[in-house]
Amino acid sequence: MSDQKPFLRIIKGNPSDVEVATLTALFATMANNAASAAAPERERNLWGNVSERLHRPMIYNPSAFRNVSFY
């Protein structure tokens, strides 16, 4: 026999085969969803992003401090 751990171990109670199968399917689905959520995402399309319209572009200005007036 193989030395694998069981997928599900019942500690207490006497569940039926249907209940064990339901729990096994539930945990397998949750594991699959977690694996697909952890997969690398494709590049997001930010066309029409609101933040681009609300914020001015940051432009490097080497003479920025010379243009500041303190009065």
PDB file of N, CA and C in Angstrom:
ATOM      1  N   MET A   1       0.831  -1.176   0.000  1.00  0.00           N
ATOM      2  CA  MET A   1       0.000   0.000   0.000  1.00  0.00           C
ATOM      3  C   MET A   1       0.874   1.237   0.000  1.00  0.00           C
ATOM      4  N   SER A   2       0.288   2.359  -0.389  1.00  0.00           N
ATOM      5  CA  SER A   2       1.040   3.609  -0.420  1.00  0.00           C
ATOM      6  C   SER A   2       1.010   4.262   0.959  1.00  0.00           C
ATOM      7  N   ASP A   3       1.958   5.145   1.170  1.00  0.00           N
ATOM      8  CA  ASP A   3       2.064   5.829   2.457  1.00  0.00           C
ATOM      9  C   ASP A   3       1.475   7.235   2.386  1.00  0.00           C
ATOM     10  N   GLN A   4       0.384   7.416   1.668  1.00  0.00           N
ATOM     11  CA  GLN A   4      -0.245   8.726   1.565  1.00  0.00           C
ATOM     12  C   GLN A   4      -1.163   8.968   2.747  1.00  0.00           C
ATOM     13  N   LYS A   5      -1.274  10.246   3.114  1.00  0.00           N
ATOM     14  CA  LYS A   5      -2.222  10.620   4.155  1.00  0.00           C
ATOM     15  C   LYS A   5      -3.632  10.586   3.572  1.00  0.00           C
ATOM     16  N   PRO A   6      -4.613  10.285   4.381  1.00  0.00           N
ATOM     17  CA  PRO A   6      -5.985  10.328   3.873  1.00  0.00           C
ATOM     18  C   PRO A   6      -6.412  11.771   3.605  1.00  0.00           C
ATOM     19  N   PHE A   7      -7.268  11.965   2.603  1.00  0.00           N
ATOM     20  CA  PHE A   7      -7.754  13.299   2.255  1.00  0.00           C
ATOM     21  C   PHE A   7      -8.634  13.860   3.355  1.00  0.00           C
ATOM     22  N   LEU A   8      -9.418  12.999   3.979  1.00  0.00           N
ATOM     23  CA  LEU A   8     -10.364  13.421   5.000  1.00  0.00           C
ATOM     24  C   LEU A   8     -10.388  12.354   6.082  1.00  0.00           C
ATOM     25  N   ARG A   9     -10.321  12.792   7.331  1.00  0.00           N
ATOM     26  CA  ARG A   9     -10.347  11.843   8.429  1.00  0.00           C
ATOM     27  C   ARG A   9     -11.490  12.218   9.356  1.00  0.00           C
ATOM     28  N   ILE A  10     -12.380  11.275   9.613  1.00  0.00           N
ATOM     29  CA  ILE A  10     -13.524  11.497  10.489  1.00  0.00           C
ATOM     30  C   ILE A  10     -13.077  11.212  11.914  1.00  0.00           C
ATOM     31  N   ILE A  11     -13.190  12.208  12.783  1.00  0.00           N
ATOM     32  CA  ILE A  11     -12.752  12.057  14.167  1.00  0.00           C
ATOM     33  C   ILE A  11     -13.899  11.643  15.065  1.00  0.00           C
ATOM     34  N   LYS A  12     -15.060  12.180  14.802  1.00  0.00           N
ATOM     35  CA  LYS A  12     -16.179  11.957  15.695  1.00  0.00           C
ATOM     36  C   LYS A  12     -17.455  11.783  14.874  1.00  0.00           C
ATOM     37  N   GLY A  13     -18.346  10.953  15.319  1.00  0.00           N
ATOM     38  CA  GLY A  13     -19.625  10.769  14.644  1.00  0.00           C
ATOM     39  C   GLY A  13     -19.603   9.580  13.702  1.00  0.00           C
ATOM     40  N   ASN A  14     -20.717   9.377  13.031  1.00  0.00           N
ATOM     41  CA  ASN A  14     -20.865   8.262  12.106  1.00  0.00           C
ATOM     42  C   ASN A  14     -21.535   8.778  10.827  1.00  0.00           C
ATOM     43  N   PRO A  15     -20.781   9.483   9.965  1.00  0.00           N
ATOM     44  CA  PRO A  15     -21.395  10.039   8.767  1.00  0.00           C
ATOM     45  C   PRO A  15     -21.663   8.954   7.726  1.00  0.00           C
ATOM     46  N   SER A  16     -22.662   9.218   6.904  1.00  0.00           N
ATOM     47  CA  SER A  16     -22.973   8.276   5.824  1.00  0.00           C
ATOM     48  C   SER A  16     -22.000   8.502   4.668  1.00  0.00           C
ATOM     49  N   ASP A  17     -22.041   7.599   3.701  1.00  0.00           N
ATOM     50  CA  ASP A  17     -21.160   7.731   2.542  1.00  0.00           C
ATOM     51  C   ASP A  17     -21.483   8.993   1.740  1.00  0.00           C
ATOM     52  N   VAL A  18     -22.740   9.363   1.695  1.00  0.00           N
ATOM     53  CA  VAL A  18     -23.148  10.567   0.966  1.00  0.00           C
ATOM     54  C   VAL A  18     -22.582  11.813   1.641  1.00  0.00           C
ATOM     55  N   GLU A  19     -22.604  11.862   2.958  1.00  0.00           N
ATOM     56  CA  GLU A  19     -22.065  13.011   3.682  1.00  0.00           C
ATOM     57  C   GLU A  19     -20.555  13.129   3.496  1.00  0.00           C
ATOM     58  N   VAL A  20     -19.866  12.014   3.515  1.00  0.00           N
ATOM     59  CA  VAL A  20     -18.414  12.030   3.299  1.00  0.00           C
ATOM     60  C   VAL A  20     -18.107  12.468   1.870  1.00  0.00           C
ATOM     61  N   ALA A  21     -18.884  11.980   0.907  1.00  0.00           N
ATOM     62  CA  ALA A  21     -18.677  12.378  -0.486  1.00  0.00           C
ATOM     63  C   ALA A  21     -18.955  13.867  -0.678  1.00  0.00           C
ATOM     64  N   THR A  22     -19.964  14.385   0.007  1.00  0.00           N
ATOM     65  CA  THR A  22     -20.279  15.812  -0.083  1.00  0.00           C
ATOM     66  C   THR A  22     -19.140  16.653   0.474  1.00  0.00           C
ATOM     67  N   LEU A  23     -18.620  16.272   1.624  1.00  0.00           N
ATOM     68  CA  LEU A  23     -17.494  17.015   2.205  1.00  0.00           C
ATOM     69  C   LEU A  23     -16.247  16.931   1.327  1.00  0.00           C
ATOM     70  N   THR A  24     -16.001  15.764   0.751  1.00  0.00           N
ATOM     71  CA  THR A  24     -14.851  15.599  -0.128  1.00  0.00           C
ATOM     72  C   THR A  24     -14.979  16.496  -1.354  1.00  0.00           C
ATOM     73  N   ALA A  25     -16.174  16.534  -1.952  1.00  0.00           N
ATOM     74  CA  ALA A  25     -16.393  17.396  -3.117  1.00  0.00           C
ATOM     75  C   ALA A  25     -16.259  18.870  -2.737  1.00  0.00           C
ATOM     76  N   LEU A  26     -16.756  19.233  -1.570  1.00  0.00           N
ATOM     77  CA  LEU A  26     -16.668  20.616  -1.110  1.00  0.00           C
ATOM     78  C   LEU A  26     -15.215  21.047  -0.930  1.00  0.00           C
ATOM     79  N   PHE A  27     -14.434  20.234  -0.242  1.00  0.00           N
ATOM     80  CA  PHE A  27     -13.033  20.588  -0.006  1.00  0.00           C
ATOM     81  C   PHE A  27     -12.223  20.573  -1.299  1.00  0.00           C
ATOM     82  N   ALA A  28     -12.534  19.653  -2.209  1.00  0.00           N
ATOM     83  CA  ALA A  28     -11.830  19.624  -3.493  1.00  0.00           C
ATOM     84  C   ALA A  28     -12.143  20.876  -4.306  1.00  0.00           C
ATOM     85  N   THR A  29     -13.395  21.322  -4.279  1.00  0.00           N
ATOM     86  CA  THR A  29     -13.777  22.542  -4.987  1.00  0.00           C
ATOM     87  C   THR A  29     -13.100  23.762  -4.376  1.00  0.00           C
ATOM     88  N   MET A  30     -13.059  23.822  -3.055  1.00  0.00           N
ATOM     89  CA  MET A  30     -12.402  24.949  -2.389  1.00  0.00           C
ATOM     90  C   MET A  30     -10.906  24.981  -2.707  1.00  0.00           C
ATOM     91  N   ALA A  31     -10.266  23.820  -2.741  1.00  0.00           N
ATOM     92  CA  ALA A  31      -8.844  23.763  -3.069  1.00  0.00           C
ATOM     93  C   ALA A  31      -8.607  24.194  -4.514  1.00  0.00           C
ATOM     94  N   ASN A  32      -9.501  23.795  -5.413  1.00  0.00           N
ATOM     95  CA  ASN A  32      -9.372  24.185  -6.815  1.00  0.00           C
ATOM     96  C   ASN A  32      -9.558  25.691  -6.979  1.00  0.00           C
ATOM     97  N   ASN A  33     -10.530  26.271  -6.283  1.00  0.00           N
ATOM     98  CA  ASN A  33     -10.753  27.715  -6.354  1.00  0.00           C
ATOM     99  C   ASN A  33      -9.564  28.487  -5.794  1.00  0.00           C
ATOM    100  N   ALA A  34      -8.980  27.992  -4.718  1.00  0.00           N
ATOM    101  CA  ALA A  34      -7.813  28.659  -4.137  1.00  0.00           C
ATOM    102  C   ALA A  34      -6.616  28.583  -5.080  1.00  0.00           C
ATOM    103  N   ALA A  35      -6.459  27.452  -5.756  1.00  0.00           N
ATOM    104  CA  ALA A  35      -5.344  27.314  -6.695  1.00  0.00           C
ATOM    105  C   ALA A  35      -5.530  28.223  -7.903  1.00  0.00           C
ATOM    106  N   SER A  36      -6.761  28.351  -8.385  1.00  0.00           N
ATOM    107  CA  SER A  36      -6.991  29.220  -9.539  1.00  0.00           C
ATOM    108  C   SER A  36      -6.883  30.691  -9.152  1.00  0.00           C
ATOM    109  N   ALA A  37      -7.225  31.036  -7.912  1.00  0.00           N
ATOM    110  CA  ALA A  37      -7.088  32.423  -7.463  1.00  0.00           C
ATOM    111  C   ALA A  37      -5.620  32.790  -7.280  1.00  0.00           C
ATOM    112  N   ALA A  38      -4.789  31.830  -6.958  1.00  0.00           N
ATOM    113  CA  ALA A  38      -3.369  32.090  -6.756  1.00  0.00           C
ATOM    114  C   ALA A  38      -2.597  32.110  -8.069  1.00  0.00           C
ATOM    115  N   ALA A  39      -3.242  31.727  -9.174  1.00  0.00           N
ATOM    116  CA  ALA A  39      -2.577  31.724 -10.473  1.00  0.00           C
ATOM    117  C   ALA A  39      -2.253  33.162 -10.874  1.00  0.00           C
ATOM    118  N   PRO A  40      -1.165  33.348 -11.590  1.00  0.00           N
ATOM    119  CA  PRO A  40      -0.812  34.715 -11.990  1.00  0.00           C
ATOM    120  C   PRO A  40      -1.896  35.302 -12.890  1.00  0.00           C
ATOM    121  N   GLU A  41      -2.246  36.539 -12.599  1.00  0.00           N
ATOM    122  CA  GLU A  41      -3.295  37.194 -13.365  1.00  0.00           C
ATOM    123  C   GLU A  41      -2.706  37.811 -14.624  1.00  0.00           C
ATOM    124  N   ARG A  42      -3.535  37.940 -15.628  1.00  0.00           N
ATOM    125  CA  ARG A  42      -3.077  38.604 -16.840  1.00  0.00           C
ATOM    126  C   ARG A  42      -3.064  40.118 -16.603  1.00  0.00           C
ATOM    127  N   GLU A  43      -2.469  40.829 -17.517  1.00  0.00           N
ATOM    128  CA  GLU A  43      -2.351  42.271 -17.375  1.00  0.00           C
ATOM    129  C   GLU A  43      -3.736  42.915 -17.399  1.00  0.00           C
ATOM    130  N   ARG A  44      -3.961  43.826 -16.462  1.00  0.00           N
ATOM    131  CA  ARG A  44      -5.253  44.502 -16.388  1.00  0.00           C
ATOM    132  C   ARG A  44      -5.333  45.583 -17.450  1.00  0.00           C
ATOM    133  N   ASN A  45      -6.484  45.699 -18.045  1.00  0.00           N
ATOM    134  CA  ASN A  45      -6.713  46.742 -19.022  1.00  0.00           C
ATOM    135  C   ASN A  45      -7.276  47.948 -18.289  1.00  0.00           C
ATOM    136  N   LEU A  46      -6.476  48.991 -18.152  1.00  0.00           N
ATOM    137  CA  LEU A  46      -6.889  50.173 -17.408  1.00  0.00           C
ATOM    138  C   LEU A  46      -7.373  51.284 -18.331  1.00  0.00           C
ATOM    139  N   TRP A  47      -7.816  50.933 -19.517  1.00  0.00           N
ATOM    140  CA  TRP A  47      -8.311  51.941 -20.429  1.00  0.00           C
ATOM    141  C   TRP A  47      -9.547  52.585 -19.834  1.00  0.00           C
ATOM    142  N   GLY A  48      -9.567  53.888 -19.781  1.00  0.00           N
ATOM    143  CA  GLY A  48     -10.699  54.590 -19.221  1.00  0.00           C
ATOM    144  C   GLY A  48     -10.708  54.609 -17.706  1.00  0.00           C
ATOM    145  N   ASN A  49      -9.560  54.422 -17.079  1.00  0.00           N
ATOM    146  CA  ASN A  49      -9.473  54.430 -15.626  1.00  0.00           C
ATOM    147  C   ASN A  49      -9.757  55.840 -15.101  1.00  0.00           C
ATOM    148  N   VAL A  50     -10.592  55.950 -14.080  1.00  0.00           N
ATOM    149  CA  VAL A  50     -10.992  57.245 -13.533  1.00  0.00           C
ATOM    150  C   VAL A  50      -9.806  57.988 -12.936  1.00  0.00           C
ATOM    151  N   SER A  51      -8.886  57.278 -12.319  1.00  0.00           N
ATOM    152  CA  SER A  51      -7.767  57.956 -11.659  1.00  0.00           C
ATOM    153  C   SER A  51      -6.878  58.685 -12.658  1.00  0.00           C
ATOM    154  N   GLU A  52      -6.843  58.256 -13.891  1.00  0.00           N
ATOM    155  CA  GLU A  52      -6.044  58.959 -14.891  1.00  0.00           C
ATOM    156  C   GLU A  52      -6.641  60.324 -15.211  1.00  0.00           C
ATOM    157  N   ARG A  53      -7.945  60.449 -15.118  1.00  0.00           N
ATOM    158  CA  ARG A  53      -8.590  61.724 -15.400  1.00  0.00           C
ATOM    159  C   ARG A  53      -8.515  62.676 -14.213  1.00  0.00           C
ATOM    160  N   LEU A  54      -8.395  62.163 -13.010  1.00  0.00           N
ATOM    161  CA  LEU A  54      -8.424  63.003 -11.823  1.00  0.00           C
ATOM    162  C   LEU A  54      -7.057  63.523 -11.407  1.00  0.00           C
ATOM    163  N   HIS A  55      -5.995  62.855 -11.787  1.00  0.00           N
ATOM    164  CA  HIS A  55      -4.652  63.238 -11.355  1.00  0.00           C
ATOM    165  C   HIS A  55      -3.852  63.756 -12.544  1.00  0.00           C
ATOM    166  N   ARG A  56      -3.163  64.870 -12.311  1.00  0.00           N
ATOM    167  CA  ARG A  56      -2.295  65.402 -13.349  1.00  0.00           C
ATOM    168  C   ARG A  56      -1.075  64.510 -13.493  1.00  0.00           C
ATOM    169  N   PRO A  57      -0.512  64.434 -14.681  1.00  0.00           N
ATOM    170  CA  PRO A  57       0.694  63.614 -14.841  1.00  0.00           C
ATOM    171  C   PRO A  57       1.870  64.251 -14.108  1.00  0.00           C
ATOM    172  N   MET A  58       2.718  63.427 -13.541  1.00  0.00           N
ATOM    173  CA  MET A  58       3.890  63.908 -12.828  1.00  0.00           C
ATOM    174  C   MET A  58       5.020  64.100 -13.845  1.00  0.00           C
ATOM    175  N   ILE A  59       5.465  65.324 -13.992  1.00  0.00           N
ATOM    176  CA  ILE A  59       6.518  65.650 -14.946  1.00  0.00           C
ATOM    177  C   ILE A  59       7.737  66.118 -14.153  1.00  0.00           C
ATOM    178  N   TYR A  60       8.882  65.593 -14.515  1.00  0.00           N
ATOM    179  CA  TYR A  60      10.116  65.989 -13.838  1.00  0.00           C
ATOM    180  C   TYR A  60      10.468  67.413 -14.245  1.00  0.00           C
ATOM    181  N   ASN A  61      10.694  68.256 -13.278  1.00  0.00           N
ATOM    182  CA  ASN A  61      11.037  69.650 -13.530  1.00  0.00           C
ATOM    183  C   ASN A  61      12.311  69.980 -12.758  1.00  0.00           C
ATOM    184  N   PRO A  62      13.439  70.091 -13.428  1.00  0.00           N
ATOM    185  CA  PRO A  62      14.688  70.345 -12.711  1.00  0.00           C
ATOM    186  C   PRO A  62      14.747  71.725 -12.068  1.00  0.00           C
ATOM    187  N   SER A  63      13.967  72.685 -12.532  1.00  0.00           N
ATOM    188  CA  SER A  63      14.004  74.022 -11.936  1.00  0.00           C
ATOM    189  C   SER A  63      12.789  74.280 -11.053  1.00  0.00           C
ATOM    190  N   ALA A  64      12.235  73.262 -10.464  1.00  0.00           N
ATOM    191  CA  ALA A  64      11.019  73.404  -9.672  1.00  0.00           C
ATOM    192  C   ALA A  64      11.249  74.278  -8.449  1.00  0.00           C
ATOM    193  N   PHE A  65      12.387  74.160  -7.769  1.00  0.00           N
ATOM    194  CA  PHE A  65      12.616  74.933  -6.562  1.00  0.00           C
ATOM    195  C   PHE A  65      12.973  76.390  -6.877  1.00  0.00           C
ATOM    196  N   ARG A  66      13.471  76.664  -8.043  1.00  0.00           N
ATOM    197  CA  ARG A  66      13.753  78.044  -8.419  1.00  0.00           C
ATOM    198  C   ARG A  66      12.462  78.802  -8.704  1.00  0.00           C
ATOM    199  N   ASN A  67      11.410  78.093  -9.065  1.00  0.00           N
ATOM    200  CA  ASN A  67      10.144  78.737  -9.399  1.00  0.00           C
ATOM    201  C   ASN A  67       9.246  78.936  -8.185  1.00  0.00           C
ATOM    202  N   VAL A  68       9.645  78.472  -7.017  1.00  0.00           N
ATOM    203  CA  VAL A  68       8.829  78.612  -5.822  1.00  0.00           C
ATOM    204  C   VAL A  68       9.022  80.013  -5.264  1.00  0.00           C
ATOM    205  N   SER A  69       7.933  80.684  -4.983  1.00  0.00           N
ATOM    206  CA  SER A  69       8.036  82.014  -4.374  1.00  0.00           C
ATOM    207  C   SER A  69       7.529  81.926  -2.940  1.00  0.00           C
ATOM    208  N   PHE A  70       8.319  82.449  -2.015  1.00  0.00           N
ATOM    209  CA  PHE A  70       7.972  82.430  -0.603  1.00  0.00           C
ATOM    210  C   PHE A  70       7.601  83.836  -0.166  1.00  0.00           C
ATOM    211  N   TYR A  71       6.375  84.189  -0.232  1.00  0.00           N
ATOM    212  CA  TYR A  71       5.918  85.494   0.257  1.00  0.00           C
ATOM    213  C   TYR A  71       4.512  85.446   0.728  1.00  0.00           C
TER     214      TYR A  71
END
